[in-house]
CSV table of C-alpha atoms in Angstrom, one decimal:
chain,number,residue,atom,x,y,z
G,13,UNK,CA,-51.3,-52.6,-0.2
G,14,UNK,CA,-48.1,-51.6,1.8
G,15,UNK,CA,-46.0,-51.2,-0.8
G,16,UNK,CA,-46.7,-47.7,-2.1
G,17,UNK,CA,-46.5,-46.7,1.8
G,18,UNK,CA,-43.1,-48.1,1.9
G,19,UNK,CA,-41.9,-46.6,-1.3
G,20,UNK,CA,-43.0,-43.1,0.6
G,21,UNK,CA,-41.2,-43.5,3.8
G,22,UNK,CA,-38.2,-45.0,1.4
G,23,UNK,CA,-38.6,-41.4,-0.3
G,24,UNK,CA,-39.2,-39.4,2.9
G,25,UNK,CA,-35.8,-41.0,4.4
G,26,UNK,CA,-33.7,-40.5,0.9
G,27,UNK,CA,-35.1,-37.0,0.4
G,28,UNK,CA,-34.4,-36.1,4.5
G,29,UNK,CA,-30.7,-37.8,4.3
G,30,UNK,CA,-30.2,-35.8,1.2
G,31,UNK,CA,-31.1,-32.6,3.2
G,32,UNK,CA,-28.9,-33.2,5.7
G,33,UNK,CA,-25.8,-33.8,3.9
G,34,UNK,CA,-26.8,-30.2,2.4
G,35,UNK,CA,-26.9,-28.5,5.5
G,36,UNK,CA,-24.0,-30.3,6.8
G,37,UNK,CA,-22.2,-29.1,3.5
G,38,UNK,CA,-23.7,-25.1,4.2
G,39,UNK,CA,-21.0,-23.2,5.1
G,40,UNK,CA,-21.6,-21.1,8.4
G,41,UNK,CA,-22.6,-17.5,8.4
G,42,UNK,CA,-19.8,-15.0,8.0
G,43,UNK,CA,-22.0,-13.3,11.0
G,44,UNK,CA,-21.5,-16.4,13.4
G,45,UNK,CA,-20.3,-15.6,16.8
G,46,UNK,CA,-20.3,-12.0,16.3
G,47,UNK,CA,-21.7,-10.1,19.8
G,48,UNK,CA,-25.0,-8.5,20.2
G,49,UNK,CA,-24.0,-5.3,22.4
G,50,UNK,CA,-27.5,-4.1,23.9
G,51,UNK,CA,-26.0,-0.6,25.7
G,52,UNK,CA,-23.6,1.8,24.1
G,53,UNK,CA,-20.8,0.6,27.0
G,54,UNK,CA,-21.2,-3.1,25.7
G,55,UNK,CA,-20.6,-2.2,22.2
G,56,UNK,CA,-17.6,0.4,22.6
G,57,UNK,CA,-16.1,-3.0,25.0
G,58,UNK,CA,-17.2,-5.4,22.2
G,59,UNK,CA,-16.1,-3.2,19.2
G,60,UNK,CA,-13.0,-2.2,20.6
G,61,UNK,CA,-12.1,-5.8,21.4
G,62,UNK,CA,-12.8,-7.1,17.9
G,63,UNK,CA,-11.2,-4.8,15.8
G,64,UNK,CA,-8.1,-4.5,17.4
G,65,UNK,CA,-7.7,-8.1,16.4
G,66,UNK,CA,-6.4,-7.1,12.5
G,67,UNK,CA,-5.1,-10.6,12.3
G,68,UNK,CA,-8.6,-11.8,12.3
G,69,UNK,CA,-10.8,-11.6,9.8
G,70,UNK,CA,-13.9,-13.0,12.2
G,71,UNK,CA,-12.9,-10.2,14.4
G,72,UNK,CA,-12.7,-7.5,11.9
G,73,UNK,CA,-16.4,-9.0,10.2
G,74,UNK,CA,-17.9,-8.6,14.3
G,75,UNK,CA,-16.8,-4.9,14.3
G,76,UNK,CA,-18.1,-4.3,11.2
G,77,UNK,CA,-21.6,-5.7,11.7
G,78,UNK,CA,-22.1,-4.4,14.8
G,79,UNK,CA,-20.5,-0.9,14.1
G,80,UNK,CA,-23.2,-1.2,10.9
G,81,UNK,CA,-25.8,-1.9,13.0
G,82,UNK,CA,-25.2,0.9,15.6
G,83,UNK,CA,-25.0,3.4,12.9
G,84,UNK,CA,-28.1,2.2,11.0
G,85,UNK,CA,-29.6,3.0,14.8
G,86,UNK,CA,-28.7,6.2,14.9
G,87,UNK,CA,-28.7,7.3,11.6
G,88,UNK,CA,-28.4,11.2,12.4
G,89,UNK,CA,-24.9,10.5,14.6
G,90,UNK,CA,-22.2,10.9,11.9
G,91,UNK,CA,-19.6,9.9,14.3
G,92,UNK,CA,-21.1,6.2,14.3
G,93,UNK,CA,-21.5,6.6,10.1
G,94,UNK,CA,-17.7,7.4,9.8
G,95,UNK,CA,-16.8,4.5,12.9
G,96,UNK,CA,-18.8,2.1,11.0
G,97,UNK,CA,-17.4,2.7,6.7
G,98,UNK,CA,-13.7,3.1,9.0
G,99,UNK,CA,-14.7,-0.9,10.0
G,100,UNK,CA,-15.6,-1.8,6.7
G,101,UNK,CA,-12.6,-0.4,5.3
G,102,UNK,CA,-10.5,-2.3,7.8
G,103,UNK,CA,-12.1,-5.7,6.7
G,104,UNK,CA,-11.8,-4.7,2.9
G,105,UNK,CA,-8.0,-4.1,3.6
G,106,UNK,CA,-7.6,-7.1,4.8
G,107,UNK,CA,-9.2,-9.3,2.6
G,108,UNK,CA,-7.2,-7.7,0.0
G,109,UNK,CA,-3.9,-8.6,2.0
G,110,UNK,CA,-4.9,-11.9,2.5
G,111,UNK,CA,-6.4,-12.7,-0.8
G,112,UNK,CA,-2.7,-11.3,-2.1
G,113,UNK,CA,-0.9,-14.5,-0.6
G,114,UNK,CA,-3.6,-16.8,-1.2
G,115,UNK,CA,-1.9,-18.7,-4.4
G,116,UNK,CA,-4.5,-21.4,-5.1
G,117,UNK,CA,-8.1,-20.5,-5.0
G,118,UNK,CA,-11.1,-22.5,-4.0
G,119,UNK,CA,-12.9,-24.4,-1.5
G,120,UNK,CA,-15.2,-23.5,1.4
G,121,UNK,CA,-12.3,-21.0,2.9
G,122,UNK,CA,-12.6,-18.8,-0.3
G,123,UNK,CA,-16.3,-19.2,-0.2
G,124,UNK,CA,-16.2,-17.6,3.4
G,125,UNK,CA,-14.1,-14.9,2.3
G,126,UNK,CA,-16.3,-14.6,-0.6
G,127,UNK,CA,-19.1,-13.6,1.7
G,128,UNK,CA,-17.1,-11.4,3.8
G,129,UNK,CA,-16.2,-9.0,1.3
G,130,UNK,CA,-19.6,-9.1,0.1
G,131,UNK,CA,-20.9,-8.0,3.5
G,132,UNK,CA,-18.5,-5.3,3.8
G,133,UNK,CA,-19.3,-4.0,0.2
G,134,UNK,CA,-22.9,-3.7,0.8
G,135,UNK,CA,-22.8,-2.5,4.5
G,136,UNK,CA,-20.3,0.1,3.0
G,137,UNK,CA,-22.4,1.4,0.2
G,138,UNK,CA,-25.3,2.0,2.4
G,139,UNK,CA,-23.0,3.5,4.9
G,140,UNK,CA,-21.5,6.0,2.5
G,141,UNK,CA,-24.7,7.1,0.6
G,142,UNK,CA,-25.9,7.7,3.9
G,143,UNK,CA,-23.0,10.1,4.8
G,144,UNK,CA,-23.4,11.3,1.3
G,145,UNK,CA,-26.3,13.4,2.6
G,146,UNK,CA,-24.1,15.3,4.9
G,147,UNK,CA,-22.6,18.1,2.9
G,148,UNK,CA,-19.5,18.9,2.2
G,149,UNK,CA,-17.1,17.8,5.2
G,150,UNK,CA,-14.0,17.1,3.8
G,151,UNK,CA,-13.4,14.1,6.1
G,152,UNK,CA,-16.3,12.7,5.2
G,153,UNK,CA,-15.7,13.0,1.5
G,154,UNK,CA,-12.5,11.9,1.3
G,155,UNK,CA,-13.3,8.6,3.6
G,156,UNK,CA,-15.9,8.0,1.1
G,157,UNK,CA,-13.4,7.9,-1.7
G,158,UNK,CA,-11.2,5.7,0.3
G,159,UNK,CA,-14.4,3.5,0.4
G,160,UNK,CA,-15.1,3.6,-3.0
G,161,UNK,CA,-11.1,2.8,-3.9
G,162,UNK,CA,-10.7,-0.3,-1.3
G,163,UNK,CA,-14.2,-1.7,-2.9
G,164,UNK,CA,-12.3,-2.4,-6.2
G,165,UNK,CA,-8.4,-3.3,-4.6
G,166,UNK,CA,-9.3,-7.2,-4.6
G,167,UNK,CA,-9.0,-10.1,-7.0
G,168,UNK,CA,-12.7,-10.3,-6.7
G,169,UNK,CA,-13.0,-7.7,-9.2
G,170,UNK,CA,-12.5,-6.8,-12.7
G,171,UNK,CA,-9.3,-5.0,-13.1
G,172,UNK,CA,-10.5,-2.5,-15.7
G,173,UNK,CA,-13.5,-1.8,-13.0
G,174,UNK,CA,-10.9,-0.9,-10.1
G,175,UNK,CA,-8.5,1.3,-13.3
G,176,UNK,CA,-12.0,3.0,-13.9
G,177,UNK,CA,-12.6,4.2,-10.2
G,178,UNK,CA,-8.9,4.3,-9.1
G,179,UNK,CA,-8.1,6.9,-12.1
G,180,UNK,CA,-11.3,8.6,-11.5
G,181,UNK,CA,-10.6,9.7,-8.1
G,182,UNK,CA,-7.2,11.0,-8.4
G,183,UNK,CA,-9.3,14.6,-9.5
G,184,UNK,CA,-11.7,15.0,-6.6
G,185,UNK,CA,-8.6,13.9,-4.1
G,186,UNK,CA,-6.5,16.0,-4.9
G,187,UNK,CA,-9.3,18.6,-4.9
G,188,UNK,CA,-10.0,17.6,-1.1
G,189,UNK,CA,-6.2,18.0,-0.3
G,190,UNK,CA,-5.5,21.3,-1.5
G,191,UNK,CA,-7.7,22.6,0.5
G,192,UNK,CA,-7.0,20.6,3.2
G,193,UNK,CA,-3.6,19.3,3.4
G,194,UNK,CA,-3.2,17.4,6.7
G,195,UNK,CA,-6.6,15.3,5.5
G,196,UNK,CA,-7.3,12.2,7.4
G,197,UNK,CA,-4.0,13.1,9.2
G,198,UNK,CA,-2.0,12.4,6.5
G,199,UNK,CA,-4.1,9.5,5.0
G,200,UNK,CA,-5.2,11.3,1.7
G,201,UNK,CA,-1.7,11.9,0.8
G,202,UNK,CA,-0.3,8.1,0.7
G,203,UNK,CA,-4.0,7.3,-1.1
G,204,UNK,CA,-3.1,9.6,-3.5
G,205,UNK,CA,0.8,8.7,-4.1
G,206,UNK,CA,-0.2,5.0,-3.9
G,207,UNK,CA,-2.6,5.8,-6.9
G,208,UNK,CA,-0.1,7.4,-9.0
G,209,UNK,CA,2.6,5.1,-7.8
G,210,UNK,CA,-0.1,1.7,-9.0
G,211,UNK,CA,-2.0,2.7,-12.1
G,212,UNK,CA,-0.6,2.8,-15.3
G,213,UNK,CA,0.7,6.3,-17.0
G,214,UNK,CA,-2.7,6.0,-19.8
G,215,UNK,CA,-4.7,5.9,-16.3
G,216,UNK,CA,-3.0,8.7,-14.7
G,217,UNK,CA,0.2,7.2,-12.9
G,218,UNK,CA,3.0,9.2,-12.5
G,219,UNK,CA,6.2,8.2,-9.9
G,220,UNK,CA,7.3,11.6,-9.6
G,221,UNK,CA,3.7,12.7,-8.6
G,222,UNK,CA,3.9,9.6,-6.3
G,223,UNK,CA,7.0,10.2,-4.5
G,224,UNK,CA,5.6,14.1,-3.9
G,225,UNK,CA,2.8,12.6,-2.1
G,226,UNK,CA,4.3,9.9,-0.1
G,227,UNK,CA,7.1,12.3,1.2
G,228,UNK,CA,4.3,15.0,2.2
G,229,UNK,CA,2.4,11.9,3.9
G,230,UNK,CA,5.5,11.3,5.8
G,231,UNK,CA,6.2,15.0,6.8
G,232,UNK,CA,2.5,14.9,8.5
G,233,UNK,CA,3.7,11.7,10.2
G,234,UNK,CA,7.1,10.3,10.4
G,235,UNK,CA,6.1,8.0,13.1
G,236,UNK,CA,3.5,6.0,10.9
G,237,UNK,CA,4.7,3.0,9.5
G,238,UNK,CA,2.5,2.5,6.7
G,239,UNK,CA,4.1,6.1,5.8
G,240,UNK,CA,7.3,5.2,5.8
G,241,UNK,CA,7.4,2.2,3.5
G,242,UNK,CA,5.7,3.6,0.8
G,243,UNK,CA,8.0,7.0,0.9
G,244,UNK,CA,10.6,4.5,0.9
G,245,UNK,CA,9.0,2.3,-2.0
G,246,UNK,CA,8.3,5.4,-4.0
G,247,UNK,CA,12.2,6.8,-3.3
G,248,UNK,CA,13.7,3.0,-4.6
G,249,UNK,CA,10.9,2.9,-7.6
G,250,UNK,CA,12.9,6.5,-8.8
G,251,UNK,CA,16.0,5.1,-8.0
G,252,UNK,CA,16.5,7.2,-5.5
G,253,UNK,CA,18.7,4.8,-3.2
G,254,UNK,CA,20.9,7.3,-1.1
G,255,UNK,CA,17.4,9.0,0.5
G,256,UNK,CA,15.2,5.4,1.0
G,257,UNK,CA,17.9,3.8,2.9
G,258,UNK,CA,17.4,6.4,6.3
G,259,UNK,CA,13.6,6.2,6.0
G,260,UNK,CA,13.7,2.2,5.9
G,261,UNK,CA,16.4,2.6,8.8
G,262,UNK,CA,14.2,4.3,10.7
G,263,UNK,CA,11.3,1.5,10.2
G,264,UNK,CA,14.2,-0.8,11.7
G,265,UNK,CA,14.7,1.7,15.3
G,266,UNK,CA,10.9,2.0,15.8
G,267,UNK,CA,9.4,0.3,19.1
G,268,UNK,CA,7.2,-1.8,20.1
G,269,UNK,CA,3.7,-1.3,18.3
G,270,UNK,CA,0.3,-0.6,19.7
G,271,UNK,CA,-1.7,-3.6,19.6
G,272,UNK,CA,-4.0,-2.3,17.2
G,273,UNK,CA,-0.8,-1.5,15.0
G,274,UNK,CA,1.0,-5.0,15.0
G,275,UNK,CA,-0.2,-6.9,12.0
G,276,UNK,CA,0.6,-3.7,10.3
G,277,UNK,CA,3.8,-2.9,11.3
G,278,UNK,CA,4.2,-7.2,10.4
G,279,UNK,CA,3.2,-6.0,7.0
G,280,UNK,CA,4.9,-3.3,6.8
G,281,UNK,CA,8.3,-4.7,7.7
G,282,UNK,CA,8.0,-7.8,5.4
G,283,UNK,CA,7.5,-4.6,2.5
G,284,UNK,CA,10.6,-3.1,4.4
G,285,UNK,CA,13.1,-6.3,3.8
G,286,UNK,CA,12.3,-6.2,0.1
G,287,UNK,CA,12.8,-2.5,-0.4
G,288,UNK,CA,16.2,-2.4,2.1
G,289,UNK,CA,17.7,-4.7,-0.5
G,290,UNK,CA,16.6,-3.4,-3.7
G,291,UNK,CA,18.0,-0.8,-2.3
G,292,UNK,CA,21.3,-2.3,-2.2
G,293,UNK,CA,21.5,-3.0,2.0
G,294,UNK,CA,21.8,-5.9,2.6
G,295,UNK,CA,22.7,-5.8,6.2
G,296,UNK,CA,19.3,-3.5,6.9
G,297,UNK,CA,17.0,-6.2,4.5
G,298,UNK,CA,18.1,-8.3,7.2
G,299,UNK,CA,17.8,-6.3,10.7
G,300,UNK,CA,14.4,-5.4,9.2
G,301,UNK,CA,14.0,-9.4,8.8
G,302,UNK,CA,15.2,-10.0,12.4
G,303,UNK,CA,13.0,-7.4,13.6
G,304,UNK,CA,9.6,-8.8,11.8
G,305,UNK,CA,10.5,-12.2,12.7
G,306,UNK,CA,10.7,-11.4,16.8
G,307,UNK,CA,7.4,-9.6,16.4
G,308,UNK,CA,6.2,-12.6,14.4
G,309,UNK,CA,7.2,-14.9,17.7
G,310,UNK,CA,6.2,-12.8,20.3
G,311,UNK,CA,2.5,-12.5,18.7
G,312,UNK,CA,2.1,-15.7,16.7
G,313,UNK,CA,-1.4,-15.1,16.3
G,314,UNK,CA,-0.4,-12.7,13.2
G,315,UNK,CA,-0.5,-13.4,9.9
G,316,UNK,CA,2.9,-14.3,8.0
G,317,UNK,CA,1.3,-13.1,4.4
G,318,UNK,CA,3.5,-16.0,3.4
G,319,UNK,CA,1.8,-17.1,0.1
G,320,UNK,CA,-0.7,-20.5,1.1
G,321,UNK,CA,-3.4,-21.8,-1.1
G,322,UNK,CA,-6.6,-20.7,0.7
G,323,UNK,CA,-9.0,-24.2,-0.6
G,324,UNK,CA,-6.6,-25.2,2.8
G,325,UNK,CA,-3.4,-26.7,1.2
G,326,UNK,CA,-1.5,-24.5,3.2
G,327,UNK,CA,1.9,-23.5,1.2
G,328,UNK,CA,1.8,-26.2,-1.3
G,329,UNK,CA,0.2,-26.6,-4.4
G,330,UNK,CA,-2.8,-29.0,-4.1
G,331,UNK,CA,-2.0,-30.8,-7.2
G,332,UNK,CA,1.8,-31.2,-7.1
G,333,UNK,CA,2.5,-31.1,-3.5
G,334,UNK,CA,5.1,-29.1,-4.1
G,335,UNK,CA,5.9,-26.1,-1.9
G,336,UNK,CA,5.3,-22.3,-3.7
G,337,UNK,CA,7.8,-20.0,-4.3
């Protein structure tokens, strides 16, 4: 008669051991780590810590959820509402870059970015109908688009989904620029060159158009980085070599960056050596070069964006071994 009782606790242990490997296997939380700021002077300390770490994308996920959560606090405060979409933008933008060099995909790593990107999407869209309900501040509206274009930039979705939404904001942009030229200090203006530079000419591209933008983009801010390569991108794309050469020289003369602006300028710079010698430069392709790489030493903790396979194979392909191009 104590067999059948045996066979249960036989049952019990396979069935319990089985659960275990599972939650073993369970990939942690996205969320994991990320502070819980209880007064308005621990979050500013906490947010401001996390997402000046652009490197990070455990960081940027922190500032978003807590920024998310302080806005869904104070739902009236549209200064929180335009902190918080800014935070899931950030994290959006970055997943993007990262997914960019990322050759092989799979694994628990792409599972985990996976997830981030889905908990900057939805924290976004709840974010931006709520701002949706403010009128018509052209900040707010043109952030909102910037939203609704970094929601469709990655690999995780359909490219005819992000040519539907890319070439359907081009109108109300440009709409939102005329009337206000300097918008998002010069931020509408490279969204909308880098729009016409990207899409197709069926969807709307056009590098004339483009360049327009990018150089009106710089004029608001010739000390922004991110402005300066694509006004230089957009000048080589025409083949307009004698002007891009001086704005990719004055990428190479800029100082130090702000530590909030390092993995950026890192980016930007890597764009910078390309375009110096497409341009024909060869001697600036590689101070540009020399200049990225001393940044790259004296903050290691930034990302290279040299292509890796993200299931953890690092630079080499998983099945060959061999190293990618």
């Amino acid at each position: 008669m104590t067999r059948p009782t045996t066979l249960r606790h036989g049952l019990l242990s396979a069935l319990l051991a089985v659960a275990a490997v599972h939650a073993m296997a369970a990939p942690p939380s996205p969320t994991a780590g990320c502070a819980k700021p209880r007064t308005p002077e621990a979050f500013e300390a906490a947010f401001t810590e996390a997402t000046v770490q652009r490197h990070s994308l455990p960081a940027l996920t922190c500032a978003a959820v807590m920024s998310f959560n302080a806005a869904t606090a104070a739902p009236k405060s549209m200064d929180l509402q335009i902190l918080a979409l800014d935070a899931q933008i950030n994290l959006l933008e970055q997943i993007q870059l990262q997914l960019e060099t990322q050759t092989y995909q799979g694994g628990d790593a792409y599972e985990d970015i996976k997830a981030r990107w889905a908990l900057g999407i939805r924290q976004g869209k709840a974010l931006s109908a709520r701002m949706a309900k403010a009128g018509s501040d052209p900040m707010i509206a043109g952030l909102r688009i910037i939203f609704d274009l970094v929601s469709v930039s990655s690999s995780l979705v359909k490219p005819e989904d992000a040519y539907k939404v890319a070439s359907s904001a081009i109108g109300p942009l440009g709409a939102l620029i005329d009337k206000n030229p300097k918008l998002l200090d010069g931020i509408g203006e490279v969204v909308l060159g880098r729009l016409y530079y990207q899409l197709p000419e069926t969807a709307g591209g056009d590098l004339d158009k483009a360049v327009l933008h990018f150089a009106k983009a710089h004029e608001i801010n010739r000390k922004q980085i991110v402005f300066q390569r694509w006004y230089a991108e957009g000048l080589v794309a025409v083949g307009r070599m004698n002007e891009a050469r001086p704005v990719l020289a004055r990428m190479a003369a800029m100082g130090e960056p702000e530590p909030l602006e390092r993995q950026s300028y890192a980016d930007e710079l890597r764009a910078g050596v390309g375009l110096a010698g497409r341009a024909g430069d060869a001697a600036l392709s590689q101070e540009l070069a020399d200049k990225r790489r001393a940044l790259l030493k004296a903050f290691p903790e930034l990302k290279t964006r040299a292509p890796a396979a993200i299931s953890g194979h690092g630079g080499a392909d998983p099945l060959t071994g061999k190293a990618v191009d």
